[in-house]
Amino acid sequence: MAYITLDKQHFFNNLDIIAKQTKSRDKIALVLKDNAYGHGLCEMASLAKEYGLTKAVVQLESEAVQIKDFFEYILILADTPKSPSEKFYYTVNELQMIEKFPQSTQIELKVNTGMNRNGIEMDELEDALVMIKKCNLQLRAIFTHHGCADEENGFYEMQKKNFEHLKLKAEVLLRELEMPQVVFHSSNSAALFREQDCDGDMARVGIAAYGLLELPFVTEAKKLQAVLALYASKLSTRKVKRGSCIGYGASVTMQEDALVSNYDFGYGAGFLRGCSNSYITPEGVNLVGRISMDNASFVSDLDELLIFNDASQLAKYVETISYEVLTSLKPHLKRKII
Ligand SMILES: *Cc1c(COP(=O)(O)O)cnc(C)c1O
């Protein structure tokens, strides 16, 4: 059976590097949405707890419920309370959402500082705070998200400036409205690593923890190590003669005789089909033919074949990002912590 290995040493090493950036473990909120970027939600949650993290970020309440015992604080990015807990905090993604939360729900207010995806507009801040007070919601934080933290095009600085401005305004408004002060956070992995000092009260760290942050202009990020590797098991081996074709569509013709094996990892489990015909594993093994639903053929007769141990390398074959490679990996794949 194809399986995933999770390298605990690499993960802990990454968290050490991240903690150096945040200056404290307590400021790290590990982003565990989408099955912990394909790594396995509960596996990564338990490792995070073992390391000493207390904060997590997920997309849905159902994810938060699964990892409730591992953390003290869980930020839910896009859901409403169905089985709330004192550990859960729900994101306000637009003004109209505020009135829909039940009284005393713990919330965090997301503000659009230029990415134009989620969050209230900056000029809606006062209205939002008034509504939050009126609806008797418990506001813990105000936060924003960067759209260009991994690029050098000026957008990052523009959003950062907007958020700084917003913070000052929020502190004044909260005082005027006699509401408790809140915490502020804005950094994702790329923002955290491009700054010398993490100015926020918390950083929401995903891809860096998994060891796949690609920031060409930041050296600390280069020390991060990929946590996840994927292995497939051999289903059958055959001698294929020069001139023969392999797989659906007979898309490849062998240029020489070769020993070809079929392995149990296909697009049904998350092997991006765009890798067909061209992919070469980190150990230099050639994939031949099209990737099928549960199979892919390689010029190899190894019983267990390393398919990839650095999602960013595989991502290059299909011009995508490691996030997509990782989140394509299906939950049914076995995960082993090594
Ligand atoms: C996914 C996500 C993150 C994590 O981003 P990385 O680039 O993986 O660090 C942080 N904040 C929000 C709001 C997100 O949706």
mmCIF file of C-alpha atoms and ligand atoms in Angstrom:
data_model
loop_
_atom_site.group_PDB
_atom_site.id
_atom_site.type_symbol
_atom_site.label_atom_id
_atom_site.label_comp_id
_atom_site.label_asym_id
_atom_site.label_seq_id
_atom_site.Cartn_x
_atom_site.Cartn_y
_atom_site.Cartn_z
ATOM 1 C CA MET A 1 0.000 0.000 0.000
ATOM 2 C CA ALA A 2 1.205 3.471 -0.823
ATOM 3 C CA TYR A 3 1.957 5.394 2.351
ATOM 4 C CA ILE A 4 3.159 8.695 3.701
ATOM 5 C CA THR A 5 5.989 9.167 6.153
ATOM 6 C CA LEU A 6 6.104 12.186 8.457
ATOM 7 C CA ASP A 7 9.567 13.112 9.655
ATOM 8 C CA LYS A 8 9.238 14.270 13.246
ATOM 9 C CA GLN A 9 12.837 15.531 13.429
ATOM 10 C CA HIS A 10 12.294 17.712 10.389
ATOM 11 C CA PHE A 11 9.028 19.037 11.784
ATOM 12 C CA PHE A 12 10.553 19.896 15.166
ATOM 13 C CA ASN A 13 13.551 21.449 13.463
ATOM 14 C CA ASN A 14 11.205 23.605 11.382
ATOM 15 C CA LEU A 15 9.327 24.655 14.515
ATOM 16 C CA ASP A 16 12.636 25.613 16.170
ATOM 17 C CA ILE A 17 13.446 27.832 13.179
ATOM 18 C CA ILE A 18 9.941 29.322 13.229
ATOM 19 C CA ALA A 19 10.131 29.967 16.979
ATOM 20 C CA LYS A 20 13.339 31.911 16.385
ATOM 21 C CA GLN A 21 11.423 34.154 14.007
ATOM 22 C CA THR A 22 8.447 34.649 16.341
ATOM 23 C CA LYS A 23 10.767 34.878 19.395
ATOM 24 C CA SER A 24 8.416 32.559 21.275
ATOM 25 C CA ARG A 25 6.696 29.190 20.792
ATOM 26 C CA ASP A 26 3.572 30.676 22.216
ATOM 27 C CA LYS A 27 3.155 33.015 19.269
ATOM 28 C CA ILE A 28 3.015 30.168 16.773
ATOM 29 C CA ALA A 29 -0.454 29.178 15.592
ATOM 30 C CA LEU A 30 0.008 26.107 13.429
ATOM 31 C CA VAL A 31 -2.255 26.087 10.387
ATOM 32 C CA LEU A 32 -3.818 22.634 10.125
ATOM 33 C CA LYS A 33 -6.519 23.246 7.528
ATOM 34 C CA ASP A 34 -7.071 20.764 4.698
ATOM 35 C CA ASN A 35 -5.960 17.735 6.657
ATOM 36 C CA ALA A 36 -2.841 19.594 7.801
ATOM 37 C CA TYR A 37 -1.849 20.344 4.201
ATOM 38 C CA GLY A 38 -2.334 16.665 3.387
ATOM 39 C CA HIS A 39 -0.022 15.502 6.185
ATOM 40 C CA GLY A 40 -2.839 14.198 8.411
ATOM 41 C CA LEU A 41 -4.780 16.394 10.831
ATOM 42 C CA CYS A 42 -4.532 14.341 14.011
ATOM 43 C CA GLU A 43 -0.984 13.151 13.327
ATOM 44 C CA MET A 44 0.305 16.715 12.992
ATOM 45 C CA ALA A 45 -1.836 17.962 15.883
ATOM 46 C CA SER A 46 -0.365 15.362 18.207
ATOM 47 C CA LEU A 47 3.196 16.154 17.096
ATOM 48 C CA ALA A 48 2.510 19.860 17.597
ATOM 49 C CA LYS A 49 1.338 19.193 21.124
ATOM 50 C CA GLU A 50 4.373 17.054 21.823
ATOM 51 C CA TYR A 51 6.556 19.947 20.689
ATOM 52 C CA GLY A 52 4.694 22.323 22.985
ATOM 53 C CA LEU A 53 2.492 24.325 20.640
ATOM 54 C CA THR A 54 -0.833 25.446 22.064
ATOM 55 C CA LYS A 55 -2.449 27.238 19.116
ATOM 56 C CA ALA A 56 -3.918 26.027 15.842
ATOM 57 C CA VAL A 57 -5.801 27.391 12.851
ATOM 58 C CA VAL A 58 -8.321 25.417 10.788
ATOM 59 C CA GLN A 59 -10.921 26.153 8.147
ATOM 60 C CA LEU A 60 -13.932 24.364 9.648
ATOM 61 C CA GLU A 61 -15.408 23.717 13.056
ATOM 62 C CA SER A 62 -15.477 19.977 12.282
ATOM 63 C CA GLU A 63 -11.674 20.083 12.015
ATOM 64 C CA ALA A 64 -11.427 21.994 15.286
ATOM 65 C CA VAL A 65 -13.569 19.371 17.020
ATOM 66 C CA GLN A 66 -11.165 16.612 15.962
ATOM 67 C CA ILE A 67 -8.107 18.341 17.442
ATOM 68 C CA LYS A 68 -9.718 20.001 20.447
ATOM 69 C CA ASP A 69 -7.733 17.982 22.985
ATOM 70 C CA PHE A 70 -4.377 18.920 21.495
ATOM 71 C CA PHE A 71 -4.632 22.727 21.776
ATOM 72 C CA GLU A 72 -5.743 25.525 24.061
ATOM 73 C CA TYR A 73 -6.792 27.850 21.257
ATOM 74 C CA ILE A 74 -8.190 27.111 17.795
ATOM 75 C CA LEU A 75 -9.000 29.776 15.211
ATOM 76 C CA ILE A 76 -11.677 28.704 12.724
ATOM 77 C CA LEU A 77 -11.346 30.605 9.459
ATOM 78 C CA ALA A 78 -14.691 30.008 7.806
ATOM 79 C CA ASP A 79 -17.479 28.462 9.816
ATOM 80 C CA THR A 80 -20.278 29.199 12.238
ATOM 81 C CA PRO A 81 -20.769 27.638 15.686
ATOM 82 C CA LYS A 82 -22.587 24.302 15.745
ATOM 83 C CA SER A 83 -20.755 22.667 18.624
ATOM 84 C CA PRO A 84 -18.773 25.538 20.123
ATOM 85 C CA SER A 85 -16.094 25.184 22.742
ATOM 86 C CA GLU A 86 -14.336 27.723 24.928
ATOM 87 C CA LYS A 87 -11.240 26.957 22.843
ATOM 88 C CA PHE A 88 -12.840 27.917 19.522
ATOM 89 C CA TYR A 89 -12.729 31.349 17.885
ATOM 90 C CA TYR A 90 -14.794 32.062 14.754
ATOM 91 C CA THR A 91 -13.730 34.421 11.985
ATOM 92 C CA VAL A 92 -15.920 37.300 10.860
ATOM 93 C CA ASN A 93 -15.364 37.421 7.092
ATOM 94 C CA GLU A 94 -17.863 40.165 6.281
ATOM 95 C CA LEU A 95 -19.926 42.725 8.146
ATOM 96 C CA GLN A 96 -23.264 40.944 7.683
ATOM 97 C CA MET A 97 -21.901 37.869 9.450
ATOM 98 C CA ILE A 98 -21.705 39.624 12.819
ATOM 99 C CA GLU A 99 -25.440 39.527 13.482
ATOM 100 C CA LYS A 100 -25.617 35.835 12.671
ATOM 101 C CA PHE A 101 -23.442 34.676 15.576
ATOM 102 C CA PRO A 102 -25.212 33.699 18.801
ATOM 103 C CA GLN A 103 -24.596 35.973 21.802
ATOM 104 C CA SER A 104 -21.205 35.642 23.521
ATOM 105 C CA THR A 105 -19.621 33.735 20.635
ATOM 106 C CA GLN A 106 -15.836 34.140 20.666
ATOM 107 C CA ILE A 107 -14.833 35.802 17.428
ATOM 108 C CA GLU A 108 -11.905 37.310 15.541
ATOM 109 C CA LEU A 109 -12.452 40.086 13.053
ATOM 110 C CA LYS A 110 -10.777 39.736 9.673
ATOM 111 C CA VAL A 111 -10.042 42.941 7.802
ATOM 112 C CA ASN A 112 -9.338 43.316 4.105
ATOM 113 C CA THR A 113 -6.135 45.337 3.795
ATOM 114 C CA GLY A 114 -5.749 44.886 0.054
ATOM 115 C CA MET A 115 -5.974 41.218 -0.900
ATOM 116 C CA ASN A 116 -9.686 41.673 -1.597
ATOM 117 C CA ARG A 117 -10.684 38.162 -0.659
ATOM 118 C CA ASN A 118 -12.203 37.955 2.843
ATOM 119 C CA GLY A 119 -12.667 40.411 5.658
ATOM 120 C CA ILE A 120 -14.574 43.595 6.369
ATOM 121 C CA GLU A 121 -13.403 46.739 4.572
ATOM 122 C CA MET A 122 -11.089 49.039 6.521
ATOM 123 C CA ASP A 123 -13.678 51.804 6.586
ATOM 124 C CA GLU A 124 -16.228 49.424 8.117
ATOM 125 C CA LEU A 125 -14.175 48.981 11.292
ATOM 126 C CA GLU A 126 -16.215 51.300 13.476
ATOM 127 C CA ASP A 127 -19.519 49.817 12.284
ATOM 128 C CA ALA A 128 -18.175 46.337 12.924
ATOM 129 C CA LEU A 129 -17.067 47.120 16.457
ATOM 130 C CA VAL A 130 -20.387 48.780 17.281
ATOM 131 C CA MET A 131 -22.252 45.748 15.961
ATOM 132 C CA ILE A 132 -20.011 43.349 17.873
ATOM 133 C CA LYS A 133 -20.703 45.247 21.058
ATOM 134 C CA LYS A 134 -24.430 45.410 20.369
ATOM 135 C CA CYS A 135 -24.585 41.655 19.608
ATOM 136 C CA ASN A 136 -22.607 40.946 22.741
ATOM 137 C CA LEU A 137 -19.905 38.926 20.987
ATOM 138 C CA GLN A 138 -16.483 38.373 22.525
ATOM 139 C CA LEU A 139 -13.843 39.851 20.264
ATOM 140 C CA ARG A 140 -10.374 38.368 20.828
ATOM 141 C CA ALA A 141 -8.432 39.612 17.819
ATOM 142 C CA ILE A 142 -8.351 41.691 14.686
ATOM 143 C CA PHE A 143 -6.370 40.199 11.843
ATOM 144 C CA THR A 144 -5.585 40.400 8.163
ATOM 145 C CA HIS A 145 -4.059 38.148 5.514
ATOM 146 C CA HIS A 146 -1.338 38.966 3.002
ATOM 147 C CA GLY A 147 -1.792 38.193 -0.661
ATOM 148 C CA CYS A 148 1.789 38.856 -1.745
ATOM 149 C CA ALA A 149 4.058 38.059 1.200
ATOM 150 C CA ASP A 150 6.146 35.781 -1.020
ATOM 151 C CA GLU A 151 6.594 38.368 -3.758
ATOM 152 C CA GLU A 152 8.547 41.564 -4.141
ATOM 153 C CA ASN A 153 6.004 43.719 -5.886
ATOM 154 C CA GLY A 154 5.194 46.312 -3.221
ATOM 155 C CA PHE A 155 1.812 44.838 -2.285
ATOM 156 C CA TYR A 156 3.120 43.336 0.937
ATOM 157 C CA GLU A 157 4.386 46.700 2.169
ATOM 158 C CA MET A 158 1.118 48.364 1.164
ATOM 159 C CA GLN A 159 -0.967 45.849 3.144
ATOM 160 C CA LYS A 160 1.404 46.070 6.088
ATOM 161 C CA LYS A 161 1.029 49.834 6.193
ATOM 162 C CA ASN A 162 -2.747 49.549 5.974
ATOM 163 C CA PHE A 163 -2.788 47.115 8.891
ATOM 164 C CA GLU A 164 -0.533 49.331 11.041
ATOM 165 C CA HIS A 165 -2.910 52.199 10.437
ATOM 166 C CA LEU A 166 -5.882 50.009 11.246
ATOM 167 C CA LYS A 167 -4.348 48.823 14.527
ATOM 168 C CA LEU A 168 -3.994 52.371 15.811
ATOM 169 C CA LYS A 169 -7.522 53.196 14.787
ATOM 170 C CA ALA A 170 -8.865 50.019 16.432
ATOM 171 C CA GLU A 171 -7.150 50.744 19.733
ATOM 172 C CA VAL A 172 -8.727 54.187 19.854
ATOM 173 C CA LEU A 173 -12.177 52.938 18.847
ATOM 174 C CA LEU A 174 -12.107 50.112 21.383
ATOM 175 C CA ARG A 175 -11.320 52.618 24.131
ATOM 176 C CA GLU A 176 -14.065 54.950 22.987
ATOM 177 C CA LEU A 177 -16.567 52.098 22.848
ATOM 178 C CA GLU A 178 -15.393 50.818 26.230
ATOM 179 C CA MET A 179 -14.611 47.438 24.786
ATOM 180 C CA PRO A 180 -11.634 45.287 25.911
ATOM 181 C CA GLN A 181 -8.412 45.639 23.903
ATOM 182 C CA VAL A 182 -7.653 42.838 21.455
ATOM 183 C CA VAL A 183 -4.631 41.126 19.929
ATOM 184 C CA PHE A 184 -3.515 41.620 16.323
ATOM 185 C CA HIS A 185 -2.051 39.172 13.833
ATOM 186 C CA SER A 186 -1.227 39.225 10.157
ATOM 187 C CA SER A 187 1.736 36.974 9.361
ATOM 188 C CA ASN A 188 1.571 33.796 7.345
ATOM 189 C CA SER A 189 4.786 31.832 6.745
ATOM 190 C CA ALA A 190 6.185 34.108 4.070
ATOM 191 C CA ALA A 191 5.444 37.309 6.009
ATOM 192 C CA LEU A 192 7.035 35.872 9.141
ATOM 193 C CA PHE A 193 10.259 34.970 7.364
ATOM 194 C CA ARG A 194 10.646 38.171 5.403
ATOM 195 C CA GLU A 195 10.605 40.278 8.577
ATOM 196 C CA GLN A 196 13.376 40.530 11.163
ATOM 197 C CA ASP A 197 10.857 41.072 13.926
ATOM 198 C CA CYS A 198 7.450 39.514 14.177
ATOM 199 C CA ASP A 199 5.401 42.505 15.283
ATOM 200 C CA GLY A 200 2.120 40.624 15.644
ATOM 201 C CA ASP A 201 0.883 38.888 18.764
ATOM 202 C CA MET A 202 0.687 35.638 16.829
ATOM 203 C CA ALA A 203 1.783 34.217 13.481
ATOM 204 C CA ARG A 204 -0.374 31.816 11.491
ATOM 205 C CA VAL A 205 2.176 29.397 10.128
ATOM 206 C CA GLY A 206 1.382 26.697 7.601
ATOM 207 C CA ILE A 207 3.781 25.860 4.795
ATOM 208 C CA ALA A 208 6.958 26.756 6.717
ATOM 209 C CA ALA A 209 6.128 24.207 9.410
ATOM 210 C CA TYR A 210 5.797 21.566 6.731
ATOM 211 C CA GLY A 211 9.214 22.618 5.429
ATOM 212 C CA LEU A 212 8.200 23.889 2.019
ATOM 213 C CA LEU A 213 8.357 27.650 2.177
ATOM 214 C CA GLU A 214 10.022 28.911 -0.988
ATOM 215 C CA LEU A 215 11.311 32.433 -0.494
ATOM 216 C CA PRO A 216 14.293 32.992 -2.757
ATOM 217 C CA PHE A 217 15.251 36.201 -0.946
ATOM 218 C CA VAL A 218 15.267 34.816 2.605
ATOM 219 C CA THR A 219 18.062 32.559 3.836
ATOM 220 C CA GLU A 220 16.503 31.317 7.085
ATOM 221 C CA ALA A 221 13.709 29.728 5.060
ATOM 222 C CA LYS A 222 16.256 27.576 3.225
ATOM 223 C CA LYS A 223 17.003 25.680 6.440
ATOM 224 C CA LEU A 224 13.459 24.311 6.603
ATOM 225 C CA GLN A 225 13.121 20.613 5.730
ATOM 226 C CA ALA A 226 10.178 18.853 4.111
ATOM 227 C CA VAL A 227 8.255 16.736 6.616
ATOM 228 C CA LEU A 228 6.300 14.558 4.216
ATOM 229 C CA ALA A 229 7.487 11.807 1.874
ATOM 230 C CA LEU A 230 5.371 9.475 -0.202
ATOM 231 C CA TYR A 231 6.193 5.855 -0.964
ATOM 232 C CA ALA A 232 4.361 3.469 -3.281
ATOM 233 C CA SER A 233 4.415 -0.318 -3.261
ATOM 234 C CA LYS A 234 5.038 -2.536 -6.248
ATOM 235 C CA LEU A 235 2.047 -4.399 -7.628
ATOM 236 C CA SER A 236 3.746 -6.202 -10.533
ATOM 237 C CA THR A 237 6.884 -6.243 -12.658
ATOM 238 C CA ARG A 238 7.426 -7.140 -16.315
ATOM 239 C CA LYS A 239 10.099 -7.058 -18.961
ATOM 240 C CA VAL A 240 9.019 -4.594 -21.587
ATOM 241 C CA LYS A 241 10.631 -4.839 -25.022
ATOM 242 C CA ARG A 242 11.964 -1.922 -27.013
ATOM 243 C CA GLY A 243 9.172 -0.552 -29.175
ATOM 244 C CA SER A 244 6.399 -1.566 -26.736
ATOM 245 C CA CYS A 245 3.973 0.948 -25.266
ATOM 246 C CA ILE A 246 2.866 1.301 -21.665
ATOM 247 C CA GLY A 247 -0.426 2.279 -20.084
ATOM 248 C CA TYR A 248 -3.557 4.119 -21.199
ATOM 249 C CA GLY A 249 -3.378 5.715 -24.602
ATOM 250 C CA ALA A 250 -0.085 3.935 -25.326
ATOM 251 C CA SER A 251 1.424 7.351 -24.793
ATOM 252 C CA VAL A 252 4.998 6.166 -24.418
ATOM 253 C CA THR A 253 7.070 3.869 -26.635
ATOM 254 C CA MET A 254 10.052 2.247 -24.952
ATOM 255 C CA GLN A 255 13.331 3.149 -26.611
ATOM 256 C CA GLU A 256 15.027 0.061 -25.153
ATOM 257 C CA ASP A 257 14.214 -3.141 -23.292
ATOM 258 C CA ALA A 258 13.487 -2.401 -19.644
ATOM 259 C CA LEU A 259 12.189 -3.848 -16.417
ATOM 260 C CA VAL A 260 9.063 -1.884 -15.626
ATOM 261 C CA SER A 261 6.978 -2.142 -12.456
ATOM 262 C CA ASN A 262 3.592 -0.861 -11.659
ATOM 263 C CA TYR A 263 3.105 0.913 -8.311
ATOM 264 C CA ASP A 264 -0.043 1.528 -6.301
ATOM 265 C CA PHE A 265 -0.195 5.308 -6.387
ATOM 266 C CA GLY A 266 -2.312 7.084 -8.992
ATOM 267 C CA TYR A 267 -4.329 10.249 -9.370
ATOM 268 C CA GLY A 268 -7.106 8.724 -7.248
ATOM 269 C CA ALA A 269 -4.826 9.061 -4.232
ATOM 270 C CA GLY A 270 -3.365 12.391 -5.253
ATOM 271 C CA PHE A 271 -0.608 11.829 -7.823
ATOM 272 C CA LEU A 272 -1.126 14.808 -10.116
ATOM 273 C CA ARG A 273 -1.833 13.336 -13.541
ATOM 274 C CA GLY A 274 0.090 16.116 -15.240
ATOM 275 C CA CYS A 275 3.238 14.300 -14.080
ATOM 276 C CA SER A 276 2.497 11.550 -16.617
ATOM 277 C CA ASN A 277 5.330 10.523 -18.959
ATOM 278 C CA SER A 278 7.887 12.965 -17.628
ATOM 279 C CA TYR A 279 8.290 12.629 -13.873
ATOM 280 C CA ILE A 280 11.605 11.468 -12.382
ATOM 281 C CA THR A 281 11.760 10.550 -8.684
ATOM 282 C CA PRO A 282 14.364 12.048 -6.306
ATOM 283 C CA GLU A 283 16.303 8.795 -6.710
ATOM 284 C CA GLY A 284 16.375 9.205 -10.490
ATOM 285 C CA VAL A 285 13.696 6.640 -11.353
ATOM 286 C CA ASN A 286 11.695 7.422 -14.507
ATOM 287 C CA LEU A 287 7.932 7.311 -14.615
ATOM 288 C CA VAL A 288 6.713 5.851 -17.912
ATOM 289 C CA GLY A 289 3.309 6.317 -19.514
ATOM 290 C CA ARG A 290 0.220 7.927 -18.126
ATOM 291 C CA ILE A 291 -0.626 7.941 -14.454
ATOM 292 C CA SER A 292 -3.861 6.009 -13.957
ATOM 293 C CA MET A 293 -6.344 6.151 -11.101
ATOM 294 C CA ASP A 294 -4.587 3.696 -8.810
ATOM 295 C CA ASN A 295 -1.398 2.920 -10.713
ATOM 296 C CA ALA A 296 1.729 4.472 -12.093
ATOM 297 C CA SER A 297 4.563 2.670 -13.914
ATOM 298 C CA PHE A 298 8.249 3.250 -13.327
ATOM 299 C CA VAL A 299 11.456 1.812 -14.742
ATOM 300 C CA SER A 300 12.283 0.067 -11.495
ATOM 301 C CA ASP A 301 11.800 -3.199 -9.666
ATOM 302 C CA LEU A 302 12.113 -1.873 -6.140
ATOM 303 C CA ASP A 303 9.421 -3.199 -3.803
ATOM 304 C CA GLU A 304 8.909 0.227 -2.252
ATOM 305 C CA LEU A 305 9.530 3.287 -4.353
ATOM 306 C CA LEU A 306 10.040 6.795 -3.025
ATOM 307 C CA ILE A 307 7.748 8.927 -5.191
ATOM 308 C CA PHE A 308 8.667 12.281 -3.636
ATOM 309 C CA ASN A 309 10.123 13.708 -0.447
ATOM 310 C CA ASP A 310 9.934 17.353 -1.461
ATOM 311 C CA ALA A 311 6.542 18.348 -2.819
ATOM 312 C CA SER A 312 7.998 21.478 -4.408
ATOM 313 C CA GLN A 313 10.055 19.349 -6.809
ATOM 314 C CA LEU A 314 7.011 17.423 -7.967
ATOM 315 C CA ALA A 315 5.050 20.677 -8.194
ATOM 316 C CA LYS A 316 7.495 22.003 -10.786
ATOM 317 C CA TYR A 317 6.557 19.231 -13.226
ATOM 318 C CA VAL A 318 3.008 20.487 -13.420
ATOM 319 C CA GLU A 319 3.651 24.175 -12.837
ATOM 320 C CA THR A 320 1.788 24.240 -9.570
ATOM 321 C CA ILE A 321 2.700 24.915 -5.946
ATOM 322 C CA SER A 322 3.619 22.454 -3.210
ATOM 323 C CA TYR A 323 0.357 23.376 -1.417
ATOM 324 C CA GLU A 324 -1.610 21.737 -4.243
ATOM 325 C CA VAL A 325 0.589 18.637 -4.390
ATOM 326 C CA LEU A 326 0.181 18.141 -0.632
ATOM 327 C CA THR A 327 -3.532 18.838 -0.321
ATOM 328 C CA SER A 328 -4.217 16.428 -3.184
ATOM 329 C CA LEU A 329 -3.041 13.528 -1.024
ATOM 330 C CA LYS A 330 -6.131 11.625 0.074
ATOM 331 C CA PRO A 331 -6.881 11.068 3.758
ATOM 332 C CA HIS A 332 -7.088 7.252 3.254
ATOM 333 C CA LEU A 333 -3.310 7.023 2.661
ATOM 334 C CA LYS A 334 -1.569 5.567 5.713
ATOM 335 C CA ARG A 335 0.567 8.045 7.623
ATOM 336 C CA LYS A 336 3.598 6.848 9.591
ATOM 337 C CA ILE A 337 5.546 9.084 11.900
ATOM 338 C CA ILE A 338 9.251 8.344 11.617
HETATM 339 C C1 LIG B 1 -3.706 29.179 4.930
HETATM 340 C C2 LIG B 1 -3.600 30.400 5.718
HETATM 341 C C3 LIG B 1 -2.414 30.706 6.421
HETATM 342 C C4 LIG B 1 -1.141 29.915 6.285
HETATM 343 O O1 LIG B 1 -0.433 30.276 5.138
HETATM 344 P P1 LIG B 1 1.022 29.668 4.845
HETATM 345 O O2 LIG B 1 1.441 30.352 3.600
HETATM 346 O O3 LIG B 1 0.837 28.201 4.637
HETATM 347 O O4 LIG B 1 1.855 29.958 6.016
HETATM 348 C C5 LIG B 1 -2.430 31.813 7.268
HETATM 349 N N1 LIG B 1 -3.531 32.587 7.383
HETATM 350 C C6 LIG B 1 -4.669 32.332 6.708
HETATM 351 C C7 LIG B 1 -5.829 33.228 6.892
HETATM 352 C C8 LIG B 1 -4.747 31.249 5.847
HETATM 353 O O5 LIG B 1 -5.862 31.020 5.159
#
